[in-house]
Coordinates of C-alpha atoms in Angstrom, one line a residue:
M1 CA -3.9 10.5 34.1
S2 CA -3.2 7.6 36.4
L3 CA -0.2 5.2 36.1
F4 CA -2.6 2.3 35.7
S5 CA -4.2 3.8 32.5
I6 CA -0.7 4.4 31.0
F7 CA 0.3 0.8 31.6
R8 CA -2.9 -0.5 30.2
R9 CA -2.4 1.5 26.9
K10 CA 1.1 0.3 26.6
K11 CA 0.0 -3.2 27.1
R12 CA -2.7 -2.9 24.4
A13 CA -0.2 -1.4 22.0
N14 CA 2.2 -4.3 22.5
L15 CA -0.5 -6.9 22.0
S16 CA -1.3 -5.6 18.5
S17 CA 0.3 -8.1 16.2
P18 CA 0.7 -8.0 12.4
K19 CA -1.5 -9.9 10.1
L20 CA -0.6 -13.6 9.7
E21 CA 0.1 -15.0 6.3
V22 CA -2.8 -17.2 5.2
V23 CA -1.4 -20.5 3.8
K24 CA -3.8 -23.0 2.4
T25 CA -2.7 -26.7 2.3
T26 CA -4.4 -29.3 0.1
F27 CA -3.5 -32.9 -0.7
F28 CA -3.0 -34.4 -4.1
Q29 CA -4.5 -37.7 -5.4
D30 CA -1.0 -39.2 -5.0
S31 CA -1.3 -38.9 -1.2
I32 CA -4.7 -40.8 -1.0
P33 CA -3.2 -44.3 -1.3
M34 CA -0.6 -43.4 1.2
I35 CA -3.2 -42.1 3.7
V36 CA -5.4 -45.2 3.1
A37 CA -2.5 -47.6 3.6
A38 CA -1.4 -45.9 6.8
V39 CA -4.9 -46.0 8.2
L40 CA -5.4 -49.7 7.3
M41 CA -2.0 -50.6 8.8
I42 CA -2.8 -48.8 12.1
L43 CA -6.2 -50.5 12.3
S44 CA -4.8 -54.0 11.6
A45 CA -1.8 -53.4 14.0
T46 CA -4.2 -52.3 16.7
V47 CA -6.6 -55.3 16.2
R48 CA -3.9 -57.9 15.8
G49 CA -1.4 -56.4 18.3
V50 CA 1.6 -56.5 16.0
N51 CA 4.1 -53.9 17.3
L52 CA 6.3 -54.0 14.2
L53 CA 3.4 -53.2 11.9
L54 CA 2.3 -50.4 14.3
A55 CA 5.8 -48.9 14.3
F56 CA 6.0 -49.0 10.5
S57 CA 2.6 -47.4 10.2
S58 CA 3.6 -44.7 12.6
F59 CA 6.6 -43.9 10.3
M60 CA 4.2 -43.5 7.4
V61 CA 2.0 -41.2 9.5
G62 CA 5.1 -39.2 10.6
F63 CA 6.1 -38.7 7.0
L64 CA 2.6 -37.4 6.1
L65 CA 2.6 -35.0 9.1
L66 CA 6.1 -33.8 8.2
D67 CA 5.0 -33.1 4.6
Y68 CA 1.9 -31.4 5.9
F69 CA 3.6 -29.0 8.3
S70 CA 6.8 -28.4 6.3
G71 CA 4.9 -26.7 3.4
P72 CA 3.6 -23.6 5.3
R73 CA 6.9 -23.3 7.1
N74 CA 8.7 -23.3 3.7
L75 CA 6.7 -20.3 2.5
R76 CA 6.9 -18.3 5.7
K77 CA 8.4 -14.7 5.3
L78 CA 9.0 -15.0 1.6
V79 CA 8.3 -11.8 -0.4
A80 CA 7.5 -12.0 -4.1
K81 CA 7.7 -9.1 -6.4
R82 CA 7.3 -8.6 -10.2
R83 CA 8.8 -6.1 -12.6
L84 CA 6.8 -5.4 -15.7
P85 CA 8.6 -4.1 -18.8
S86 CA 8.4 -0.4 -19.7
S87 CA 6.4 -1.1 -22.9
I88 CA 4.5 -4.1 -24.4
Y89 CA 3.5 -4.2 -28.0
A90 CA 0.7 -6.5 -29.2
G91 CA 2.1 -9.5 -31.2
E92 CA 5.6 -9.1 -29.8
P93 CA 7.1 -11.2 -27.0
F94 CA 7.8 -9.5 -23.6
Y95 CA 9.6 -10.6 -20.5
V96 CA 8.5 -10.2 -16.9
E97 CA 10.9 -10.4 -14.0
V98 CA 9.8 -12.2 -10.8
E99 CA 11.8 -11.6 -7.7
L100 CA 11.7 -13.7 -4.5
E101 CA 13.3 -12.4 -1.3
S102 CA 14.0 -14.3 2.0
K103 CA 15.6 -11.5 4.1
E104 CA 13.8 -12.3 7.3
R105 CA 14.1 -16.1 7.2
R106 CA 16.5 -18.2 9.3
S107 CA 16.5 -21.2 7.0
P108 CA 16.5 -21.6 3.3
S109 CA 13.5 -22.5 1.2
W110 CA 13.2 -25.2 -1.5
G111 CA 11.0 -25.9 -4.4
V112 CA 8.9 -22.7 -4.5
A113 CA 6.7 -21.9 -7.5
V114 CA 5.4 -18.4 -8.1
Q115 CA 2.3 -18.0 -10.2
D116 CA 1.4 -14.6 -11.7
E117 CA -2.2 -13.9 -12.5
W118 CA -3.5 -11.5 -15.2
E119 CA -7.0 -10.3 -15.6
E120 CA -8.9 -11.0 -18.8
E121 CA -8.6 -8.3 -21.5
D122 CA -11.3 -5.7 -22.1
P123 CA -13.9 -7.0 -24.6
L124 CA -13.7 -3.5 -26.3
F125 CA -10.3 -4.4 -27.7
Q126 CA -10.9 -8.1 -28.3
N127 CA -11.4 -9.6 -31.7
P128 CA -15.2 -10.1 -32.1
F129 CA -14.7 -13.2 -34.3
E130 CA -12.7 -14.9 -31.6
A131 CA -15.1 -13.9 -28.8
K132 CA -18.0 -15.2 -30.9
D133 CA -16.3 -18.5 -31.5
D134 CA -15.5 -18.9 -27.8
A135 CA -19.1 -18.1 -26.9
S136 CA -20.5 -20.6 -29.4
T137 CA -18.2 -23.3 -28.1
E138 CA -19.1 -22.6 -24.5
E139 CA -22.8 -22.7 -25.4
S140 CA -22.3 -26.1 -27.2
K141 CA -20.5 -27.4 -24.2
K142 CA -23.2 -26.2 -21.9
G143 CA -25.8 -27.8 -24.1
D144 CA -24.0 -31.2 -24.1
K145 CA -23.7 -31.0 -20.3
K146 CA -27.4 -30.3 -19.9
R147 CA -28.2 -33.3 -21.9
K148 CA -26.0 -35.5 -19.7
K149 CA -27.3 -34.2 -16.4
K150 CA -29.2 -36.9 -14.4
S151 CA -28.9 -35.9 -10.8
V152 CA -28.0 -33.1 -8.4
A153 CA -24.5 -34.5 -8.0
D154 CA -23.9 -34.3 -11.7
E155 CA -25.0 -30.7 -11.7
R156 CA -22.5 -29.8 -8.9
A157 CA -19.8 -31.6 -10.8
S158 CA -20.6 -29.7 -14.0
D159 CA -20.5 -26.3 -12.1
K160 CA -17.1 -27.1 -10.8
K161 CA -15.9 -28.0 -14.3
D162 CA -17.3 -24.7 -15.6
T163 CA -15.5 -22.7 -13.0
A164 CA -12.3 -24.6 -13.7
S165 CA -12.5 -23.9 -17.4
S166 CA -13.2 -20.2 -16.9
E167 CA -10.1 -20.0 -14.6
A168 CA -8.1 -21.7 -17.2
E169 CA -8.8 -18.9 -19.7
T170 CA -6.9 -16.4 -17.4
L171 CA -3.3 -15.9 -18.2
R172 CA -1.3 -17.5 -15.3
P173 CA 2.4 -18.0 -16.0
V174 CA 4.5 -19.9 -13.4
V175 CA 8.2 -19.6 -12.6
Y176 CA 10.1 -22.1 -10.4
F177 CA 12.7 -21.4 -7.8
P178 CA 14.7 -24.6 -6.8
Q179 CA 16.3 -23.0 -3.7
I180 CA 16.4 -19.6 -2.0
G181 CA 19.1 -19.1 0.6
V182 CA 18.9 -17.1 3.8
N183 CA 19.0 -13.4 3.2
K184 CA 19.1 -14.0 -0.5
T185 CA 17.2 -12.7 -3.5
A186 CA 16.4 -15.0 -6.4
K187 CA 15.2 -13.8 -9.8
A188 CA 13.4 -15.6 -12.7
F189 CA 11.7 -14.6 -15.9
Y190 CA 8.8 -15.6 -18.0
A191 CA 7.8 -14.6 -21.5
G192 CA 4.5 -13.9 -23.0
V193 CA 2.7 -12.4 -26.1
M194 CA -0.4 -10.2 -26.0
A195 CA -2.7 -10.7 -28.9
N196 CA -4.6 -7.4 -28.6
R197 CA -3.8 -3.8 -27.5
G198 CA -5.4 -2.1 -24.6
P199 CA -5.0 -1.9 -20.8
R200 CA -4.1 -5.0 -18.9
R201 CA -4.0 -5.6 -15.2
T202 CA -2.2 -8.1 -12.9
T203 CA -4.0 -9.1 -9.7
S204 CA -2.0 -11.4 -7.5
L205 CA 1.1 -13.5 -7.0
T206 CA 0.6 -17.1 -5.7
L207 CA 3.4 -18.8 -3.9
S208 CA 3.2 -22.6 -3.7
T209 CA 5.4 -25.5 -2.8
R210 CA 5.2 -29.4 -2.6
F211 CA 8.4 -29.7 -0.6
P212 CA 9.5 -32.1 0.8
L213 CA 7.6 -35.2 -0.2
G214 CA 5.0 -33.9 -2.6
F215 CA 1.9 -35.4 -1.0
F216 CA 0.5 -32.0 0.0
R217 CA 0.5 -28.6 -1.7
S218 CA 0.8 -25.4 0.4
A219 CA -0.1 -22.1 -1.3
R220 CA -0.3 -18.5 -0.3
R221 CA -1.9 -15.7 -2.4
D222 CA -0.5 -12.2 -2.1
A223 CA -2.2 -9.2 -3.6
A224 CA 0.1 -7.5 -6.1
T225 CA -1.7 -5.2 -8.5
D226 CA 0.0 -3.6 -11.5
E227 CA -1.3 -2.0 -14.6
I228 CA 0.2 -1.6 -18.0
L229 CA -0.9 -0.5 -21.5
V230 CA -0.4 -2.9 -24.4
F231 CA 0.6 -0.7 -27.3
P232 CA -0.8 -1.4 -30.8
R233 CA 0.8 -4.0 -33.0
L234 CA 3.6 -2.7 -35.2
G235 CA 4.2 -3.4 -38.8
R236 CA 6.3 -2.0 -41.7
V237 CA 5.7 0.6 -44.2
T238 CA 6.5 -0.3 -47.8
D239 CA 8.7 1.5 -50.4
E240 CA 5.6 2.7 -52.1
W241 CA 4.5 4.6 -49.0
R242 CA 8.0 6.1 -48.6
A243 CA 7.8 7.3 -52.2
Y244 CA 4.3 8.8 -51.6
A245 CA 5.2 10.4 -48.4
G246 CA 8.4 11.8 -49.9
R247 CA 6.5 13.4 -52.7
A248 CA 4.1 15.0 -50.2
C249 CA 7.0 16.4 -48.1
Q250 CA 8.6 17.8 -51.3
E251 CA 5.4 19.5 -52.2
A252 CA 5.1 20.9 -48.7
E253 CA 8.7 22.2 -48.9
T254 CA 7.9 23.9 -52.2
T255 CA 4.9 25.5 -50.5
R256 CA 7.1 26.5 -47.6
N257 CA 9.4 28.4 -49.9
A258 CA 6.5 30.2 -51.4
V259 CA 5.1 31.3 -48.0
S260 CA 6.3 34.7 -46.9
R261 CA 7.5 33.7 -43.5
A262 CA 10.7 34.9 -42.0
P263 CA 12.8 32.2 -40.4
D264 CA 14.5 32.7 -37.1
E265 CA 18.3 33.1 -37.8
T266 CA 19.8 35.9 -39.9
V267 CA 22.9 34.8 -41.9
A268 CA 23.9 37.9 -43.8
I269 CA 22.7 41.4 -45.0
R270 CA 22.7 42.1 -48.7
D271 CA 21.4 44.7 -51.2
W272 CA 17.7 44.6 -51.9
R273 CA 16.6 42.6 -55.0
P274 CA 13.3 42.6 -56.8
G275 CA 11.0 40.0 -55.2
D276 CA 12.1 40.5 -51.6
T277 CA 9.3 41.3 -49.2
S278 CA 9.1 44.3 -47.0
R279 CA 9.4 42.2 -43.9
M280 CA 12.9 41.1 -44.9
I281 CA 14.3 44.7 -45.2
A282 CA 16.9 45.6 -42.6
W283 CA 16.0 49.2 -41.8
R284 CA 19.0 50.0 -39.6
A285 CA 21.4 48.8 -42.3
T286 CA 19.4 50.8 -44.9
A287 CA 19.7 54.0 -42.9
K288 CA 23.4 53.5 -42.4
R289 CA 24.2 52.6 -46.1
Q290 CA 21.6 54.9 -47.6
R291 CA 20.2 52.1 -49.8
L292 CA 17.8 49.3 -49.3
Q293 CA 19.3 46.3 -47.5
T294 CA 17.7 42.9 -47.0
R295 CA 18.2 40.2 -44.4
E296 CA 19.2 36.8 -45.7
F297 CA 18.0 34.0 -43.5
A298 CA 19.1 30.4 -43.0
K299 CA 16.8 27.8 -44.5
R300 CA 15.1 25.6 -42.1
Q301 CA 16.2 22.0 -42.3
T302 CA 13.3 20.5 -40.4
S303 CA 10.2 19.2 -42.2
S304 CA 6.8 19.1 -40.5
V305 CA 4.3 16.3 -40.8
A306 CA 0.8 16.2 -39.3
I307 CA -1.1 13.0 -39.0
I308 CA -4.8 12.8 -38.0
L309 CA -6.3 9.4 -37.3
D310 CA -10.0 9.7 -38.0
L311 CA -11.9 6.8 -36.4
Y312 CA -15.4 8.2 -37.1
A313 CA -17.7 5.3 -37.8
P314 CA -21.5 5.8 -37.6
C315 CA -23.4 2.8 -36.2
F316 CA -20.2 1.2 -35.1
A317 CA -21.9 -1.1 -32.6
E318 CA -23.7 -2.9 -35.4
R319 CA -20.7 -2.8 -37.7
R320 CA -18.0 -3.8 -35.2
E321 CA -17.3 -7.2 -36.8
E322 CA -17.1 -5.6 -40.2
L323 CA -14.7 -2.7 -39.2
Y324 CA -12.6 -4.5 -36.6
E325 CA -9.7 -5.4 -38.9
T326 CA -9.8 -2.0 -40.6
V327 CA -9.7 -0.2 -37.2
E328 CA -6.8 -2.2 -35.9
K329 CA -4.8 -1.9 -39.1
S330 CA -5.2 1.9 -39.3
I331 CA -4.1 2.2 -35.6
S332 CA -1.1 0.0 -36.2
F333 CA -0.2 2.1 -39.3
V334 CA -0.2 5.3 -37.3
A335 CA 1.7 3.7 -34.4
T336 CA 4.4 2.5 -36.8
L337 CA 4.8 5.9 -38.3
S338 CA 5.0 7.4 -34.7
R339 CA 7.5 4.8 -33.6
N340 CA 9.7 5.4 -36.7
R341 CA 10.0 9.2 -36.0
S342 CA 13.7 8.8 -34.9
T343 CA 15.1 11.3 -37.5
N344 CA 16.4 14.7 -36.2
D345 CA 15.0 16.6 -39.1
T346 CA 11.3 15.7 -38.7
R347 CA 8.7 17.3 -36.6
L348 CA 5.5 15.2 -36.2
Y349 CA 2.1 16.4 -35.1
F350 CA -0.6 13.9 -34.1
A351 CA -4.3 14.3 -33.4
L352 CA -7.0 11.8 -32.9
N353 CA -10.7 11.8 -33.7
A354 CA -11.9 8.9 -31.6
E355 CA -13.0 7.9 -28.1
E356 CA -10.4 7.1 -25.5
V357 CA -11.3 4.7 -22.8
G358 CA -9.4 3.7 -19.6
A359 CA -7.9 5.4 -16.7
D360 CA -5.1 7.1 -18.7
A361 CA -7.4 8.6 -21.3
K362 CA -8.1 12.3 -21.3
E363 CA -11.4 14.0 -21.8
T364 CA -11.7 14.7 -25.6
T365 CA -15.2 16.2 -25.7
G366 CA -14.1 19.7 -24.5
A367 CA -10.7 20.2 -26.2
C368 CA -8.8 18.3 -28.9
E369 CA -5.2 17.4 -27.8
V370 CA -2.4 17.6 -30.4
N371 CA 0.8 15.7 -29.6
E372 CA 4.1 16.8 -31.0
I373 CA 7.3 14.9 -31.5
V374 CA 10.5 16.9 -32.3
G375 CA 13.3 14.9 -33.8
G376 CA 14.2 11.9 -31.6
G377 CA 11.5 12.6 -29.0
S378 CA 9.4 10.0 -27.2
A379 CA 6.3 8.7 -28.9
R380 CA 5.0 7.2 -25.7
R381 CA 2.1 9.6 -25.3
I382 CA 0.9 8.9 -28.9
L383 CA 1.2 5.2 -28.4
S384 CA -0.7 5.4 -25.1
R385 CA -3.6 7.2 -26.8
L386 CA -3.6 4.7 -29.7
A387 CA -3.7 1.8 -27.2
V388 CA -7.0 3.0 -25.7
A389 CA -8.6 4.5 -28.9
T390 CA -12.0 3.2 -30.1
P391 CA -14.1 4.4 -33.0
T392 CA -16.6 7.2 -32.3
E393 CA -20.1 7.8 -33.5
V394 CA -19.8 11.5 -32.7
D395 CA -17.9 13.3 -35.5
R396 CA -15.4 15.9 -34.1
F397 CA -13.2 16.0 -37.1
A398 CA -13.7 19.7 -37.8
D399 CA -12.6 20.6 -34.3
V400 CA -9.6 18.3 -34.5
L401 CA -8.6 19.7 -37.9
R402 CA -8.8 23.3 -36.5
A403 CA -6.6 22.3 -33.5
V404 CA -4.0 20.8 -35.9
M405 CA -4.1 23.9 -38.1
G406 CA -3.6 26.1 -35.1
R407 CA -0.6 24.1 -33.8
A408 CA 1.2 22.8 -36.9
P409 CA 3.0 25.1 -39.3
R410 CA 1.2 26.2 -42.5
D411 CA 3.7 24.3 -44.6
A412 CA 3.3 20.9 -42.8
A413 CA 2.4 17.9 -44.9
L414 CA -1.0 16.7 -43.6
F415 CA -2.1 13.1 -43.7
V416 CA -5.6 11.9 -42.7
V417 CA -6.1 8.2 -42.1
T418 CA -9.8 7.3 -42.2
L419 CA -11.9 4.2 -41.9
G420 CA -13.7 4.8 -45.2
A421 CA -14.7 7.3 -47.8
R422 CA -16.9 10.1 -46.5
D423 CA -19.7 11.6 -48.5
E424 CA -19.5 15.1 -50.1
E425 CA -21.1 16.9 -47.2
E426 CA -18.7 15.3 -44.7
R427 CA -15.6 16.0 -46.9
K428 CA -16.2 19.7 -46.9
V429 CA -14.3 19.9 -43.6
F430 CA -11.2 18.7 -45.4
S431 CA -11.0 22.0 -47.4
Q432 CA -10.0 23.9 -44.3
G433 CA -6.3 25.0 -44.1
S434 CA -3.8 22.9 -46.0
T435 CA -5.1 20.3 -48.5
P436 CA -4.9 17.0 -46.6
R437 CA -3.9 13.7 -48.2
V438 CA -6.6 11.2 -47.3
I439 CA -5.6 7.6 -46.8
D440 CA -8.5 5.2 -46.7
A441 CA -7.6 2.2 -44.5
S442 CA -10.5 0.1 -46.0
S443 CA -9.2 0.5 -49.6
D444 CA -7.1 -2.0 -51.5
Y445 CA -4.2 0.4 -52.0
F446 CA -3.7 0.7 -48.3
N447 CA -2.3 -2.8 -48.2
R448 CA 0.4 -1.6 -50.6
Y449 CA 1.4 1.1 -48.0
F450 CA 1.4 -0.9 -44.8
Q451 CA 1.8 -4.6 -43.9
Y452 CA 2.1 -6.5 -40.7
S453 CA 5.4 -8.1 -39.9
T454 CA 6.0 -11.2 -37.8
T455 CA 9.1 -9.6 -36.2
S456 CA 10.2 -6.0 -35.8
E457 CA 12.3 -5.0 -38.8
E458 CA 15.0 -2.5 -38.4
G459 CA 14.7 -1.2 -41.9
D460 CA 11.6 0.8 -40.9
A461 CA 13.6 3.2 -38.7
T462 CA 15.2 5.0 -41.6
P463 CA 14.9 8.7 -42.1
S464 CA 12.6 8.2 -45.1
S465 CA 10.2 6.0 -43.3
I466 CA 7.8 8.8 -42.2

């Protein structure tokens, strides 16, 4: 290899420069009178030959040029980042931290605004009544605009208004940084509330400034994509539900004592009594003492609860408006029960008969997943599945029930939350295993069990709130 080829490669490598930051500068309507006045003064000074007027107009043009070129320089080498919260619940406020760094700058920056942009929510999780109202208002506006159209210029103007209105519907919060020093990091927060559950995605961060005079606006858009799941809206369970669930757990505990099942820990060995099963006999102690001996086991203190959310809804596409509130309330009810599982003496099993959409959803056609929470364990996996759950028109309840029966203990209290009463043929699958307690989310008594709350109430996290 020749020396000339090596030098040429090094030269090409050194000439490769990083991508430049694209800054777009636009002027506001406030600057139009200033520009018109400067142009008129320059023309009149040139025609009349007035040096003082020419000097004054040059000062005005200098201020405009200073404002035009200072904006992009003010945004140079600024890095914006966002930090989303670990969890967002529908109907509850959340806070997002926006961080602005100026580590590579040699001069401070002033008056920088950072705009965060969120994509529109998935229509699968949107309220159909609100979507229908928005569509009707848009159609009425378009009809009014069509009546007022008279020329091609009017059509272009209406198209621009339509694009502006569609952009206004996107969530775009803005935070303001008055000053960012050299090698400093500034932080700001903004608050928001998500109306519906489901996956949400942020697309970009836009840095803009009107420093120093405000006649021009310089903006730079940086791609910053983040995804987060909005968990279902939480509510509160009433005392009537606590009483009902308490009776169910007591009945399950009675069944547990009747089941011939040997616990794990042996407390003592005693003489055999009538009624003791053969599996409880201690054969080594019997051979040593020459009489029947029985193991005495410690009673288990943990209670097991299994919850199945059945979102089977035939012809859901035609009944979406009718079932929307029932679906959302049943999901919120199960999410509240899962969130309030903070007792150490409760073991919760959860299964879902529904369709799960989104990138985080697992395939549910082959195998039915059963989630388990022991004591104060995390309910994030259950809440994530509920966030992307949609009603299904394919009934897999029998498979889900068999999966729960194979995973949960025989003495677990089983609750099935449904969207409506099934017919007799469909209810035959309920007879498998333990007798489930069916909770119809579309009935009137469901409102006595669960209610939405405007703020999160701490009283729901009590041991009896399951």
